[in-house]
Each structure stands twice: as C-alpha cells, then as structure tokens.
C-alpha cells in the first residue's frame, strides 16, 4: 500500500454510480498528509532541471506553491479564461460535454525556459495537455507533469505519452 493512500478519502458512487471519487481534501486537512504529499512531490523533482513551476486552477496552486517556495522557484498561474489581469495567451480544449479555455500571462514563461506543470490529479489529461500547449506557445519546454493522484482507467498518461508524467499514487479505474 502506498503511504499516501491513508490520507486520501474514497467516496463510492460520487458524482455518479460506479465512480470511486478520490478526495484530496483529507490530505490537505491533515498536516502530516499534506507534508507527506509535498515532500514526496519534491523528491520527484530532485533530479529534474527546471526553471519554473506552473499550476492549473485551483488545486495545482495548492500543491505547486509550497514546492516553488521550498525550491526557491517562480510559480506561474494557469487560470480559467478572464481571470488574469495582464495580456494572456489562451488554449481551448474539449470536455466531455463542451469546451473550456485556460490562460496564462504572456510574460510568465520565456523562450527555452524549462517548466514543471503541477496538479492534484490526472484523469483524461485534457486540462494539463492544454496547459502544456500554453507553455509551448510561449517557447517554453515542459520537462515534467507532476500529480498527486493518477486515475489509470481514464488513460491520461497515454494521452500525454510525449511528456514525463509522474504521480505519487495510481488508482485503477475511474
């Protein structure tokens, strides 16, 4: 058993029957669990050469900012369209029913900078793939995508096969 599993609450049949919802709020509400998750993520970065950490709204902010602080690296916000005040680049991607658009500031990544993308969960990989496209539009290079949880049954890792994808814990199914 992965030690992190003891801090993650599983809620059966949420939001619909057959889904095992992996709840990270219990990781965040336990100081030992949160410290464990951040420490383990930081270990995954120990041999990675990178310039910037970037996180997707909003749970990527929660896990990415302590890492940026600990490693003395800049942290870049990737937000839903219309939330950032300066000039942005945007990327639209498909959802199960419809589309979504995310943005980042145009000056947040310079050409050739190496970026680690952080989020709490990889499911289908659509959001983080869109985030990678934003970094690449600005001339940056995504050197790692780092997650707390991976839902293997949704095949996000396969979708992101051209990237270095790391997760602390992998659950089968959805």
Short mmCIF file of C-alpha atoms in Angstrom, two decimals, residues 8-165:
data_model
loop_
_atom_site.label_atom_id
_atom_site.label_comp_id
_atom_site.label_asym_id
_atom_site.label_seq_id
_atom_site.Cartn_x
_atom_site.Cartn_y
_atom_site.Cartn_z
CA UNK A 8 -6.98 10.07 0.70
CA UNK A 9 -10.69 9.58 1.31
CA UNK A 10 -12.52 7.42 -1.24
CA UNK A 11 -16.20 8.16 -1.77
CA UNK A 12 -18.04 5.45 -3.74
CA UNK A 13 -20.61 6.39 -6.36
CA UNK A 14 -19.78 10.11 -6.50
CA UNK A 15 -20.66 12.02 -8.62
CA UNK A 16 -22.44 9.08 -10.25
CA UNK A 17 -22.79 5.33 -9.70
CA UNK A 18 -19.65 3.34 -10.40
CA UNK A 19 -17.22 6.21 -9.76
CA UNK A 20 -14.78 5.98 -6.86
CA UNK A 21 -14.10 9.65 -6.04
CA UNK A 22 -10.59 10.22 -4.65
CA UNK A 23 -10.90 13.16 -2.26
CA UNK A 24 -7.71 15.15 -1.55
CA UNK A 25 -9.36 17.45 0.99
CA UNK A 26 -8.42 14.89 3.63
CA UNK A 27 -4.76 15.18 2.55
CA UNK A 28 -4.96 18.95 2.95
CA UNK A 29 -6.73 18.86 6.30
CA UNK A 30 -4.11 16.59 7.85
CA UNK A 31 -0.77 18.37 8.43
CA UNK A 32 1.12 15.08 8.20
CA UNK A 33 -0.69 14.10 5.00
CA UNK A 34 -0.10 17.46 3.34
CA UNK A 35 3.57 17.49 4.37
CA UNK A 36 3.97 13.92 3.11
CA UNK A 37 2.46 14.82 -0.29
CA UNK A 38 4.63 17.93 -0.71
CA UNK A 39 7.78 16.11 0.42
CA UNK A 40 7.12 13.23 -1.99
CA UNK A 41 6.47 15.62 -4.88
CA UNK A 42 9.68 17.45 -4.05
CA UNK A 43 11.61 14.16 -4.13
CA UNK A 44 10.28 13.56 -7.67
CA UNK A 45 11.80 16.91 -8.67
CA UNK A 46 15.21 16.33 -7.08
CA UNK A 47 16.92 15.32 -10.33
CA UNK A 48 14.86 17.48 -12.71
CA UNK A 49 16.46 20.55 -14.27
CA UNK A 50 13.78 23.24 -14.45
CA UNK A 51 13.24 26.99 -14.16
CA UNK A 52 9.54 27.41 -13.33
CA UNK A 53 6.70 25.58 -11.62
CA UNK A 54 3.23 26.21 -13.07
CA UNK A 55 -0.07 25.02 -11.68
CA UNK A 56 -3.58 24.78 -13.02
CA UNK A 57 -6.51 26.37 -11.24
CA UNK A 58 -7.10 25.70 -8.46
CA UNK A 59 -5.66 22.58 -6.86
CA UNK A 60 -2.47 22.91 -8.85
CA UNK A 61 -1.94 26.14 -6.94
CA UNK A 62 -2.32 24.32 -3.62
CA UNK A 63 0.39 21.77 -4.39
CA UNK A 64 2.59 23.90 -6.63
CA UNK A 65 3.16 26.93 -4.43
CA UNK A 66 4.73 25.08 -1.47
CA UNK A 67 7.05 23.34 -3.94
CA UNK A 68 8.00 26.66 -5.52
CA UNK A 69 8.64 28.13 -2.09
CA UNK A 70 10.74 25.18 -0.91
CA UNK A 71 12.78 25.08 -4.13
CA UNK A 72 13.04 28.87 -4.49
CA UNK A 73 11.48 28.79 -7.97
CA UNK A 74 8.91 31.09 -9.57
CA UNK A 75 5.31 29.90 -9.64
CA UNK A 76 3.05 30.62 -12.62
CA UNK A 77 -0.74 30.57 -12.50
CA UNK A 78 -2.73 28.85 -15.24
CA UNK A 79 -6.30 30.07 -14.85
CA UNK A 80 -9.73 29.91 -16.38
CA UNK A 81 -10.31 32.46 -19.13
CA UNK A 82 -10.90 36.01 -17.94
CA UNK A 83 -9.24 35.72 -14.51
CA UNK A 84 -5.79 37.14 -15.24
CA UNK A 85 -5.29 40.94 -15.45
CA UNK A 86 -2.40 41.32 -17.92
CA UNK A 87 -2.01 40.22 -21.53
CA UNK A 88 -2.54 36.46 -21.88
CA UNK A 89 -2.28 33.51 -24.22
CA UNK A 90 -5.15 31.08 -24.21
CA UNK A 91 -5.84 27.45 -25.06
CA UNK A 92 -9.25 25.90 -25.60
CA UNK A 93 -9.72 22.17 -25.07
CA UNK A 94 -12.53 19.64 -25.17
CA UNK A 95 -14.51 18.49 -22.16
CA UNK A 96 -16.88 15.55 -22.04
CA UNK A 97 -19.72 17.95 -22.88
CA UNK A 98 -18.40 21.17 -24.43
CA UNK A 99 -15.14 23.07 -24.19
CA UNK A 100 -13.11 25.08 -21.69
CA UNK A 101 -10.42 27.73 -22.09
CA UNK A 102 -7.42 28.36 -19.86
CA UNK A 103 -4.92 31.22 -19.92
CA UNK A 104 -1.57 32.33 -18.63
CA UNK A 105 0.21 35.66 -18.77
CA UNK A 106 2.27 36.17 -21.93
CA UNK A 107 5.29 37.17 -19.88
CA UNK A 108 5.16 34.23 -17.45
CA UNK A 109 7.41 31.90 -19.48
CA UNK A 110 10.33 32.96 -21.65
CA UNK A 111 11.60 31.01 -24.67
CA UNK A 112 13.67 27.95 -23.70
CA UNK A 113 12.65 28.03 -20.04
CA UNK A 114 12.02 24.60 -18.57
CA UNK A 115 8.66 24.19 -16.86
CA UNK A 116 7.19 21.64 -14.46
CA UNK A 117 3.38 21.52 -14.52
CA UNK A 118 1.68 20.58 -11.23
CA UNK A 119 -1.87 19.48 -10.47
CA UNK A 120 -3.64 17.31 -7.94
CA UNK A 121 -5.00 14.72 -10.37
CA UNK A 122 -4.51 13.29 -13.82
CA UNK A 123 -7.66 11.80 -15.29
CA UNK A 124 -8.09 12.13 -19.08
CA UNK A 125 -5.19 14.58 -19.32
CA UNK A 126 -7.10 17.25 -21.24
CA UNK A 127 -6.51 20.18 -18.91
CA UNK A 128 -2.81 19.53 -18.38
CA UNK A 129 -2.30 18.94 -22.11
CA UNK A 130 -3.85 22.37 -22.74
CA UNK A 131 -1.53 23.84 -20.08
CA UNK A 132 1.46 22.28 -21.85
CA UNK A 133 0.34 23.84 -25.13
CA UNK A 134 0.26 27.25 -23.42
CA UNK A 135 3.83 26.82 -22.19
CA UNK A 136 4.92 25.70 -25.65
CA UNK A 137 3.17 28.67 -27.34
CA UNK A 138 5.42 30.91 -25.25
CA UNK A 139 8.52 28.95 -26.30
CA UNK A 140 8.93 27.06 -23.03
CA UNK A 141 9.61 23.36 -22.62
CA UNK A 142 7.54 21.11 -20.35
CA UNK A 143 10.07 18.86 -18.61
CA UNK A 144 7.64 17.16 -16.23
CA UNK A 145 3.97 16.89 -15.33
CA UNK A 146 3.60 16.11 -11.64
CA UNK A 147 0.41 14.91 -9.95
CA UNK A 148 -0.65 13.66 -6.56
CA UNK A 149 -3.19 11.14 -7.94
CA UNK A 150 -3.47 9.29 -11.24
CA UNK A 151 -6.68 7.58 -12.36
CA UNK A 152 -5.22 4.95 -14.69
CA UNK A 153 -8.56 3.88 -16.16
CA UNK A 154 -9.03 7.24 -17.84
CA UNK A 155 -5.76 6.84 -19.80
CA UNK A 156 -4.39 10.34 -19.29
CA UNK A 157 -0.82 9.03 -19.21
CA UNK A 158 -1.31 7.55 -22.68
CA UNK A 159 -2.64 10.86 -23.99
CA UNK A 160 0.44 12.60 -22.56
CA UNK A 161 2.94 9.97 -23.68
CA UNK A 162 5.32 12.55 -25.16
CA UNK A 163 5.80 14.11 -21.68
CA UNK A 164 7.48 12.95 -18.50
CA UNK A 165 4.45 12.18 -16.30
#
